[in-house]
Short mmCIF file of C-alpha atoms and ligand atoms in Angstrom, two decimals:
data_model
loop_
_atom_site.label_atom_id
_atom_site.label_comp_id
_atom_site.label_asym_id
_atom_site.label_seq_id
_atom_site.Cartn_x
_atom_site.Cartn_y
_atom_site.Cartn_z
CA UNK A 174 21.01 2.10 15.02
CA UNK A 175 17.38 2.30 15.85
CA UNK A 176 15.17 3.56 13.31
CA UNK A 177 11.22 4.80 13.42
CA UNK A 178 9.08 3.63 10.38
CA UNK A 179 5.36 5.83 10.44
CA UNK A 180 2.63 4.12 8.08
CA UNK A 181 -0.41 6.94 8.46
CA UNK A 182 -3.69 6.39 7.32
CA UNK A 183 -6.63 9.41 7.22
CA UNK A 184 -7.88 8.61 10.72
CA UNK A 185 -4.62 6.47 11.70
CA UNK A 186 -0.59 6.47 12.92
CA UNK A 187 0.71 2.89 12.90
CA UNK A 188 5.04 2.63 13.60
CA UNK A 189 7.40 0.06 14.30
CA UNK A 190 10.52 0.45 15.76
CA UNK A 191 14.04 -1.32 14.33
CA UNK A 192 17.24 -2.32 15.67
CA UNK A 193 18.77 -2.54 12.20
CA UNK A 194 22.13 -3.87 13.66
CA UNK A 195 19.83 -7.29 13.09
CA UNK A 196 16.33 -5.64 11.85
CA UNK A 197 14.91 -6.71 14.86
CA UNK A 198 10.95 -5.19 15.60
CA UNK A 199 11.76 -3.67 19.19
CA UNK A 200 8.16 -2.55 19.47
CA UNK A 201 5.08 -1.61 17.44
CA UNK A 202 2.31 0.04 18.11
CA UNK A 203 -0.61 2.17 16.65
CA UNK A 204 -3.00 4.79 16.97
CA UNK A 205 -6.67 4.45 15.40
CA UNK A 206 -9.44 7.06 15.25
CA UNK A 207 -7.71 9.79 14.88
CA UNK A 208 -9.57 12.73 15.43
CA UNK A 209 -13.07 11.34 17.01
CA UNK A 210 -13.79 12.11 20.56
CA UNK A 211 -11.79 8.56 21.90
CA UNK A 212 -9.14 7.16 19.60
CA UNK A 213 -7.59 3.95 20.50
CA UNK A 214 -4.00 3.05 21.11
CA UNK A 215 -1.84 0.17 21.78
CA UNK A 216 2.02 -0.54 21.78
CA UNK A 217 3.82 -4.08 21.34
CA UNK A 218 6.95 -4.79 23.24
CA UNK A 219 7.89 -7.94 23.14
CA UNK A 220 5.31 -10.15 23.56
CA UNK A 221 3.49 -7.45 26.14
CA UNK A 222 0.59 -5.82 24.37
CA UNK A 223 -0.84 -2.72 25.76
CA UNK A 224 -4.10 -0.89 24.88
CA UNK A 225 -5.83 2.26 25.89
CA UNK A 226 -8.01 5.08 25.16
CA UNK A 227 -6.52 8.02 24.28
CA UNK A 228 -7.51 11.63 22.86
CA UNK A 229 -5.68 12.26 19.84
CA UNK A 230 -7.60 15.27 17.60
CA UNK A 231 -4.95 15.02 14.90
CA UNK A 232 -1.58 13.12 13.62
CA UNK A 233 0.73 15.51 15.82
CA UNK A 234 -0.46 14.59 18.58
CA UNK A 235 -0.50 10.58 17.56
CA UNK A 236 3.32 11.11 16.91
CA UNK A 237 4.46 12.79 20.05
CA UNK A 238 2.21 10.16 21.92
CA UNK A 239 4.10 7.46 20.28
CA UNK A 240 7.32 8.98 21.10
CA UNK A 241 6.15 9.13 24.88
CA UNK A 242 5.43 5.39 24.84
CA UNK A 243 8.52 4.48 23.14
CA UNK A 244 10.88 6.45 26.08
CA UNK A 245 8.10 5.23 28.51
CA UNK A 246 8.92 1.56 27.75
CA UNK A 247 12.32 2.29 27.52
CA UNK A 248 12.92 1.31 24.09
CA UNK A 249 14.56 4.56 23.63
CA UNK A 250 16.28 6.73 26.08
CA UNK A 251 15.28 9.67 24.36
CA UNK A 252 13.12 10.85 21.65
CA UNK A 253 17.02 11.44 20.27
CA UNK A 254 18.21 8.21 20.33
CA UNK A 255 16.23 7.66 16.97
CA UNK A 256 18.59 7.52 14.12
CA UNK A 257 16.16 8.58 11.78
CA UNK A 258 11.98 8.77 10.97
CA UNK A 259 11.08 7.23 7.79
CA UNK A 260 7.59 7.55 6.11
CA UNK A 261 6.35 5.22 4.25
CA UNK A 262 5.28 7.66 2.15
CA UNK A 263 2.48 8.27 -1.14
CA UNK A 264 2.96 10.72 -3.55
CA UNK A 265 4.76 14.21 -4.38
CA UNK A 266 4.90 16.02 -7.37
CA UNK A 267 7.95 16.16 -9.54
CA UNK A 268 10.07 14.10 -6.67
CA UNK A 269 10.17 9.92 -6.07
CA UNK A 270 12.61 7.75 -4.39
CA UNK A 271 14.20 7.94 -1.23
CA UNK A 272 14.28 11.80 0.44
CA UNK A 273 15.39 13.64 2.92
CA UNK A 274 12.70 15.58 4.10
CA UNK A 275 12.48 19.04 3.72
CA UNK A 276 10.79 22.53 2.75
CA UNK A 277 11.29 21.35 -0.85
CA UNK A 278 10.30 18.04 -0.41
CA UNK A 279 6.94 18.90 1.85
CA UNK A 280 5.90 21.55 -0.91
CA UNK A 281 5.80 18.98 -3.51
CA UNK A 282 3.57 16.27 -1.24
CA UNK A 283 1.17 19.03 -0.17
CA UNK A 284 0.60 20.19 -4.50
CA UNK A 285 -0.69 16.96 -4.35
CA UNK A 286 -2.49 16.88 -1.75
CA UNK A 287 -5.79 16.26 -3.75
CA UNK A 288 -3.97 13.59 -6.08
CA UNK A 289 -4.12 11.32 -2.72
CA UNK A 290 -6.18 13.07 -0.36
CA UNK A 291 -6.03 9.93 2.50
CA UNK A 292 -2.42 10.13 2.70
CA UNK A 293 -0.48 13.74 1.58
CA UNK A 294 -2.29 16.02 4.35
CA UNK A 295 -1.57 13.84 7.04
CA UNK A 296 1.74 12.68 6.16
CA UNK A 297 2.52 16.86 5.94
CA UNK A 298 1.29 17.02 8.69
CA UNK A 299 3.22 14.92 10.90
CA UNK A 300 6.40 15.63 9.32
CA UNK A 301 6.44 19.38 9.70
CA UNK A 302 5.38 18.51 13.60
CA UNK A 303 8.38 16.19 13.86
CA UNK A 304 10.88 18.60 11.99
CA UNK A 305 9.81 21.18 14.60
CA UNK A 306 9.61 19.34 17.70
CA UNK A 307 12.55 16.88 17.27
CA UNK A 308 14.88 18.75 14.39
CA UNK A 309 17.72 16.58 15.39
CA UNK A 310 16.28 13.69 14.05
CA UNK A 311 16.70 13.30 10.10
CA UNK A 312 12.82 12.71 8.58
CA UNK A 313 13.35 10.12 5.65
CA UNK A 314 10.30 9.50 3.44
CA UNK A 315 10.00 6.81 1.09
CA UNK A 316 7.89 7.25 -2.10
CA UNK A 317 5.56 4.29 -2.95
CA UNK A 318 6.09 5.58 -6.77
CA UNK A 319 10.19 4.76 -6.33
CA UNK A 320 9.88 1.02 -6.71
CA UNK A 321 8.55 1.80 -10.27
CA UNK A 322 10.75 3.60 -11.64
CA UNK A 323 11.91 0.98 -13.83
CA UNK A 324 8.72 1.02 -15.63
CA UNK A 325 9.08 1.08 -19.38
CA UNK A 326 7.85 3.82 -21.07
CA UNK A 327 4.99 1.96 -23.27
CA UNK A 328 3.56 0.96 -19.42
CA UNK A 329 4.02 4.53 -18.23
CA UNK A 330 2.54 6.73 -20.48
CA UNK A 331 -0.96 7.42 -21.28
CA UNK A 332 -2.54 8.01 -24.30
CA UNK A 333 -2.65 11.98 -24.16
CA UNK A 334 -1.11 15.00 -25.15
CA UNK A 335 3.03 14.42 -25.18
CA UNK A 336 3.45 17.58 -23.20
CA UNK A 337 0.91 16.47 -20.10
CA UNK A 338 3.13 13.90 -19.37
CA UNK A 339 6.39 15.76 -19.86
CA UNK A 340 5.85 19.10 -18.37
CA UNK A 341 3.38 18.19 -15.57
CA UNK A 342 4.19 14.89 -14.68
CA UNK A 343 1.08 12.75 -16.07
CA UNK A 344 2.12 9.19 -16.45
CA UNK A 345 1.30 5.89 -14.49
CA UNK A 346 3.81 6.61 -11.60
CA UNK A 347 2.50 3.14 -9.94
CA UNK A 348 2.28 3.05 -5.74
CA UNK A 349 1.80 0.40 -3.29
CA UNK A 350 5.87 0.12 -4.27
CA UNK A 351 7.07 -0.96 -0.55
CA UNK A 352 5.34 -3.84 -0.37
CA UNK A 353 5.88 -4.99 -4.58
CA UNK A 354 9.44 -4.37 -3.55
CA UNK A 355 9.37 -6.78 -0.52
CA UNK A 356 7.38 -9.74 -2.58
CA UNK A 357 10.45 -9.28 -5.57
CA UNK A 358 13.13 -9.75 -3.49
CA UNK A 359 11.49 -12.47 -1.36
CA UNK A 360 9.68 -14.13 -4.14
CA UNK A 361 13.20 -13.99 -6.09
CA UNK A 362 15.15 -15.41 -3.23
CA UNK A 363 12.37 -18.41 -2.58
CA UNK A 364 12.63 -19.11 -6.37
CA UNK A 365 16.04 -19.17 -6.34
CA UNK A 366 15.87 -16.90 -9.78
CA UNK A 367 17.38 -13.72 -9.97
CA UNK A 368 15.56 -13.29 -13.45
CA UNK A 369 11.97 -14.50 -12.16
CA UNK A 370 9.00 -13.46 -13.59
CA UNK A 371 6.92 -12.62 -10.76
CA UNK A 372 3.15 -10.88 -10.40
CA UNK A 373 2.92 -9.35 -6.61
CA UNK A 374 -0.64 -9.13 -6.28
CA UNK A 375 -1.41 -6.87 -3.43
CA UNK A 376 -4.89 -6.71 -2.26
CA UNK A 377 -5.94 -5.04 0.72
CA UNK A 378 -7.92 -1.76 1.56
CA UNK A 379 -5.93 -0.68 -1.75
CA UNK A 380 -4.88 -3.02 -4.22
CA UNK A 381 -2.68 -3.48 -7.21
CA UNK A 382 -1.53 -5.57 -9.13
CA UNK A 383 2.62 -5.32 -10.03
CA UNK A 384 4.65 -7.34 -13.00
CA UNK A 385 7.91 -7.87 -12.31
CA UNK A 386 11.53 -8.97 -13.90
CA UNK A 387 14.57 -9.52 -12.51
CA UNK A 388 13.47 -7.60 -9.25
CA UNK A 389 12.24 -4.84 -10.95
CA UNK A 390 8.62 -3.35 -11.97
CA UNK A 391 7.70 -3.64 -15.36
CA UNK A 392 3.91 -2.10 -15.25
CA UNK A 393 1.60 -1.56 -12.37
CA UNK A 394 -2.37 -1.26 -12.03
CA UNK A 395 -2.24 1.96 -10.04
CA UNK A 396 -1.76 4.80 -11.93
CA UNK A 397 -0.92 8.97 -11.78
CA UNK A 398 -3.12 8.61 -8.46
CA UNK A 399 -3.26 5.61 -5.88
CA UNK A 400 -7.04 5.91 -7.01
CA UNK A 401 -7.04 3.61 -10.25
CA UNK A 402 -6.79 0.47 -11.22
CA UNK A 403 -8.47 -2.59 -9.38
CA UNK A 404 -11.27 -1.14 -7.28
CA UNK A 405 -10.47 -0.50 -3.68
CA UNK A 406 -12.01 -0.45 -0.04
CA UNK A 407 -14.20 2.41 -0.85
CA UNK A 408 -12.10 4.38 -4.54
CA UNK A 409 -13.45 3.30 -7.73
CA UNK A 410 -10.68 2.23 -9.91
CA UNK A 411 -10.22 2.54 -13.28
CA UNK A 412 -13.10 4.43 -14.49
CA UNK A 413 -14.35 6.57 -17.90
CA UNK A 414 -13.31 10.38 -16.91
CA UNK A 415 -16.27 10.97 -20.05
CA UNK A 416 -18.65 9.61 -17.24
CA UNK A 417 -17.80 12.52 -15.39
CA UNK A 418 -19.91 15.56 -17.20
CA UNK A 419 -23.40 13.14 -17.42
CA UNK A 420 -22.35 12.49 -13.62
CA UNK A 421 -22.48 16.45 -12.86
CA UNK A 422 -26.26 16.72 -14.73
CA UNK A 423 -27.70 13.97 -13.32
CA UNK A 424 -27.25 14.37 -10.27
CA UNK A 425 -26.36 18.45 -10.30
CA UNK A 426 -22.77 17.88 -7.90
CA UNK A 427 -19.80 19.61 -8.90
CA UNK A 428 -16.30 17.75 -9.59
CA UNK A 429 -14.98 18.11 -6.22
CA UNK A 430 -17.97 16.59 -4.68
CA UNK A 431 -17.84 13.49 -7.39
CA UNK A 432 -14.54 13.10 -7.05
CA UNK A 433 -15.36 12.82 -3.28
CA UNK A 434 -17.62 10.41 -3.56
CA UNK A 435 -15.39 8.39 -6.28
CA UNK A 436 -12.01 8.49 -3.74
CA UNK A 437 -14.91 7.58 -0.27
CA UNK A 438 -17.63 5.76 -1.35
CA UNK A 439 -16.99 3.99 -4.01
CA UNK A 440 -15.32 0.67 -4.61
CA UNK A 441 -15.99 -2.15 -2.76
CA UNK A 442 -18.20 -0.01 -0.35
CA UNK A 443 -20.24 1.58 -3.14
CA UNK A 444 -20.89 -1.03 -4.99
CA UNK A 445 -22.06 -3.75 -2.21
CA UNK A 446 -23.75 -1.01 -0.34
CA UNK A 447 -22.76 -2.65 2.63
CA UNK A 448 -18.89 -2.27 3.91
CA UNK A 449 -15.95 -0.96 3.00
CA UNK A 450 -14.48 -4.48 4.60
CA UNK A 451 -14.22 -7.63 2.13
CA UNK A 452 -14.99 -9.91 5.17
CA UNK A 453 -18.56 -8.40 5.58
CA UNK A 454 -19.14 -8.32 1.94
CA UNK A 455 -18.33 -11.90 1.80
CA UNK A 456 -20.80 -12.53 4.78
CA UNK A 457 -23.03 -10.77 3.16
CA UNK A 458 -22.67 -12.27 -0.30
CA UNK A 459 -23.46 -15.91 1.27
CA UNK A 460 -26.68 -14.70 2.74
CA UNK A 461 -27.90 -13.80 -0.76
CA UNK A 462 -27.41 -10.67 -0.84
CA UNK A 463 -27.04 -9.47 -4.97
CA UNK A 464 -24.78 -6.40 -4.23
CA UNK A 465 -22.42 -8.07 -2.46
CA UNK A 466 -22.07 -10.36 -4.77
CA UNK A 467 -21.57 -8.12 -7.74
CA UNK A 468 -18.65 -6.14 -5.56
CA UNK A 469 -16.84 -9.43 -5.27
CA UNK A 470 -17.29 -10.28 -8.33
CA UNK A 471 -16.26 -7.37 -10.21
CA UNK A 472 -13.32 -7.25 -7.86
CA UNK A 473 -12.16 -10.83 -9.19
CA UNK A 474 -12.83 -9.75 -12.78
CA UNK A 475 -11.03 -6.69 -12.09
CA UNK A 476 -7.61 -9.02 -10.85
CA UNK A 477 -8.01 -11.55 -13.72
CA UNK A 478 -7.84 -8.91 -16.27
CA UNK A 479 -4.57 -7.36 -14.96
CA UNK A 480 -3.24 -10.77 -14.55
CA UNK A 481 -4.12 -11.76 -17.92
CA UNK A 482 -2.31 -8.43 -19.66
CA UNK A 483 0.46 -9.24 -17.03
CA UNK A 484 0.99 -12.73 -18.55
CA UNK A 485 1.02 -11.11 -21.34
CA UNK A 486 3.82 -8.70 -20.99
CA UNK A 487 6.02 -10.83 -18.81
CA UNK A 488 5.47 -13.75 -21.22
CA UNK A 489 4.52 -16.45 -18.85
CA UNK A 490 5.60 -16.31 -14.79
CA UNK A 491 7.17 -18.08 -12.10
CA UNK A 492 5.06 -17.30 -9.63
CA UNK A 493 2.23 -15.25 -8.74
CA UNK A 494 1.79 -13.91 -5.03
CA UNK A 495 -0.81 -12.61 -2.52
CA UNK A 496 -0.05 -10.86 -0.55
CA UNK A 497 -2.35 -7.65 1.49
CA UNK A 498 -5.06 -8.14 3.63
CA UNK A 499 -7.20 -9.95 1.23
CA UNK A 500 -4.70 -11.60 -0.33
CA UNK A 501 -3.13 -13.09 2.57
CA UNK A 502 -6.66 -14.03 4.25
CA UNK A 503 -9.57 -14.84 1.77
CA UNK A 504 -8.99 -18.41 0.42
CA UNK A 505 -12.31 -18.18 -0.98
CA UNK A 506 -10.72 -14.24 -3.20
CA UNK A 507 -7.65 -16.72 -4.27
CA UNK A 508 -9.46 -19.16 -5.20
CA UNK A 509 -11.67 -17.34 -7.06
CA UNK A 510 -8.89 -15.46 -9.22
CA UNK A 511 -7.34 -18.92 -9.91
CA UNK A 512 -10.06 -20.70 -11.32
CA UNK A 513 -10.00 -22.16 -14.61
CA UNK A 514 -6.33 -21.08 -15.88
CA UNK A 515 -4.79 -24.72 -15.66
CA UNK A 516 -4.81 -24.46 -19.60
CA UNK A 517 -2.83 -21.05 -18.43
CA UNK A 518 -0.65 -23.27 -15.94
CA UNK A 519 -1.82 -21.99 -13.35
CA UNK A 520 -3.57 -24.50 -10.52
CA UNK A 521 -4.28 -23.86 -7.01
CA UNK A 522 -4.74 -26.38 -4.38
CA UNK A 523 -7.78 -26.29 -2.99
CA UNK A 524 -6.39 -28.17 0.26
CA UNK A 525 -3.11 -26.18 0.71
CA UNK A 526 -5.23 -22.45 -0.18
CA UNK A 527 -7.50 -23.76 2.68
CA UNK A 528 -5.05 -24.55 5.38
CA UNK A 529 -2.72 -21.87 4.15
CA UNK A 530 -0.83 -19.85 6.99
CA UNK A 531 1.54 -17.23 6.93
CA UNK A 532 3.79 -17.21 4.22
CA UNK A 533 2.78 -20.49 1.98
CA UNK A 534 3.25 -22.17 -1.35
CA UNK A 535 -0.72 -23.18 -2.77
CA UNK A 536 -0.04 -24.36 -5.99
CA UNK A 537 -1.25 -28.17 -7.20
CA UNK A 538 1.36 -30.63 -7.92
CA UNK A 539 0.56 -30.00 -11.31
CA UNK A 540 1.07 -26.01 -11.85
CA UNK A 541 3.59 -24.55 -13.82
CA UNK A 542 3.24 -21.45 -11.96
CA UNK A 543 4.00 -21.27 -8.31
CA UNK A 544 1.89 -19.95 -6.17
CA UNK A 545 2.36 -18.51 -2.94
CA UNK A 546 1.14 -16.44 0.22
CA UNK A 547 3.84 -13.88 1.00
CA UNK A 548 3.13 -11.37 4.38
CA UNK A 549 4.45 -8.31 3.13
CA UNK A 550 6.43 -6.24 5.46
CA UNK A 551 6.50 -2.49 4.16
CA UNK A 552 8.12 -1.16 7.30
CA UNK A 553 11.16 -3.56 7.01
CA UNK A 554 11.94 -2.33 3.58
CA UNK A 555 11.34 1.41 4.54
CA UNK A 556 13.21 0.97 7.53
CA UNK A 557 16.07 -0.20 4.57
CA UNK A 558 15.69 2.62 2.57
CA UNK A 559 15.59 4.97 5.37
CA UNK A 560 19.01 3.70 6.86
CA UNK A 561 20.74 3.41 3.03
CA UNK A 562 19.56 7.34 2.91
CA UNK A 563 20.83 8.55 6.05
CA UNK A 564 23.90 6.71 5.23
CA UNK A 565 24.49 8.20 1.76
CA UNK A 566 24.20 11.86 2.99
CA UNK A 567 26.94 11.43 5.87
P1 ADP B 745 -4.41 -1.52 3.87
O1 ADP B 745 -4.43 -1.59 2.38
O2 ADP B 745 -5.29 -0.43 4.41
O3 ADP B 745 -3.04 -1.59 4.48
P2 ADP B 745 -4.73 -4.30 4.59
O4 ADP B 745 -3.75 -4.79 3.60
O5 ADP B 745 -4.46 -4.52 6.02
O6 ADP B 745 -5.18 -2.81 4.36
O7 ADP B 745 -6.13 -5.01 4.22
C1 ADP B 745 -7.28 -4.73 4.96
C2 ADP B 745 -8.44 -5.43 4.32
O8 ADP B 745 -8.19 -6.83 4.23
C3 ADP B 745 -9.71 -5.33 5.14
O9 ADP B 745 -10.42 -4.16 4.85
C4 ADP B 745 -10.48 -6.55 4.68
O10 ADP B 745 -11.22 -6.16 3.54
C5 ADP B 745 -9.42 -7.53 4.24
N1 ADP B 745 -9.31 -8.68 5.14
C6 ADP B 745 -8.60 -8.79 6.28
N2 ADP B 745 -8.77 -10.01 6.83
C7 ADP B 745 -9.61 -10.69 6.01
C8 ADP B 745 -10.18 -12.01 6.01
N3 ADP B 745 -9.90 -12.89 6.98
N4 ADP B 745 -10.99 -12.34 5.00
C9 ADP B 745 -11.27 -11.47 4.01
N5 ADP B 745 -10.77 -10.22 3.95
C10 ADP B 745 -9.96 -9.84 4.93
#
């Protein structure tokens, strides 16, 4: 059974390809700059890499481009051969889980479309291309809010009128769930715990933070929108929505356009004034440069606090993993969250965080806590889900 997994970004169309008879990667390949006048392309087969230039004005056209390089390299007879599509996808109102994709299904992800602007349109967008151009082939889309359903209800609700939450859906629905998923079940396995207290500590162009128990979420630091919590790439956060009307004076823009700049240039980005891209704030930063020192470090803050209430509510952990991006690459972002908890339990190895590769245990001989590197791999457990779905509605 070979099965398509589609991660889109706002400007991108990144898939792998699955055998799952062994969950083998038969290719992978992406498509970047969506929509500017050259947008580049490659596809993995093997160990044979391939890039190009391509014009790609929008998401449909990434997709059926893909699907010509997959029957190109003969990784699929036929667009058909696919067993099913899944999307590793955000957000949609009222629905969560693992869906079938249809009329119902696309209605709800486009009335949120504003709710995460980077992802919903485009996701919509490729679907309703695929549904039409390939209808044979069930569309399976994963919600990054499933993973949390297990939330408790003290870490879901906010502090507002009873009836927000009820009637219109206004809780902490939590995202980034794929890859908080993956890090359970691997972290859980590696301890050799089914009951392990685990933070998955995802930081990448988005971030969160997820506590988990037993292999389930217990609270995470994104919110109604993937816009909250730590800061991101270029989205602010958490932030005081009371900011908002001395915002609109000041500088005389109306909510869409603040909300704009809070979900584009924001975050890392607006706060260093620089990039959007921890490795050139951290360049920057050790030139001297205050701003991009500030970004970092209210970025680490940021992390320690959630970690902190995290200890908190899980009383204690096994282990706490990177994982992202960031998490997987800056030693010097690790290191940083780490320091100064061993009254917590919590030591790193400077050595082992340093010469860390792949997936990697960093903790001192000393540490209570274990602490690891994990590579997440998303499309693996969407590629799961997707199969489990297709399965259950035989
Ligand atoms: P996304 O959340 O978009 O999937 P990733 O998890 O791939 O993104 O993380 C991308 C981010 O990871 C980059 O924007 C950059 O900030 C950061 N990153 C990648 N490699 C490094 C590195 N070697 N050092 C520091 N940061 C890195």
């Amino acid at each position: 059974m070979k099965i398509l997994v589609a991660n889109l970004g706002s400007t991108s169309f990144k898939y792998r390809l699955f055998d799952m008879s062994d969950e083998r990667v038969l290719a992978r390949g992406s498509v970047e700059r969506i929509g500017s006048p050259e947008s580049k392309c490659f596809v993995q087969v093997g160990g044979q890499r391939e890039e190009s230039t391509v014009i790609a004005k929008d998401h449909a056209v990434a997709v059926r481009l893909c699907l010509q390089q997959l029957t190109d390299k003969k990784c699929l007879a036929t667009p058909k051969e696919l067993a099913a599509i899944g999307f590793k996808a955000v957000h949609a109102k009222g629905i969560t889980g693992v869906q079938r994709v249809n009329e119902t299904v696309l209605q709800a992800m486009e009335a949120y479309n504003d709710v995460a602007p980077a992802h919903n349109p485009p996701y919509v967008t490729a679907m309703r291309l695929l549904a039409k151009e390939v209808p044979e082939i069930p569309l399976v889309a994963a919600f990054e809010t499933g993973f949390h359903e297990t939330i408790p209800p003290a870490n879901k609700y906010y502090a507002i009128p009873r009836e927000w939450a009820d009637k219109h859906g206004i809780k902490r629905w939590g995202f980034h769930g794929a890859s908080h998923r993956y890090i359970a079940e691997r972290a859980t396995q590696l301890i050799g715990n089914p009951d392990a207290k685990i933070i998955s500590c995802h930081l990448g162009g988005s971030s969160s933070l997820c506590a988990i128990k037993a292999g389930k979420s217990q609270a995470n630091s994104l919110g109604f929108s993937p816009q909250t919590g730590l800061p991101h790439n270029n989205r602010v956060g958490d932030f005081d929505v009371f900011a908002l009307p001395a915002i609109m004076r000041a500088t005389g823009k109306t909510l869409p356009e603040i909300l704009d700049d809070l979900a584009n240039r924001s975050g890392l980005d607006g706060l260093s004034g620089k990039s959007n891209d921890l490795r050139d704030v951290e360049l920057a930063a050790l030139t001297g440069d205050a701003n991009a020192k500030l970004a970092i470090d209210v970025l680490v803050a940021s992390v320690r606090h959630y970690l902190g209430a995290y200890l908190v509510l899980l009383g204690g952990a096994d282990s706490i993993v990177f994982t992202g991006g960031i998490g997987e690459n800056s030693a010097t972002m690790r290191q940083a969250i780490c320091r100064d908890l061993d009254w917590l339990g919590v030591s790193l190895s400077v050595h082992k965080n340093d010469v860390a590769k792949g997936e990697a245990r960093i903790d001192a001989a000393n540490s209570r806590v274990q602490l690891w590197i994990m590579p997440t791999n998303e499309e693996l457990i969407v590629a799961r889900q997707t199969r489990d779905c297709i399965a259950a509605c035989v």
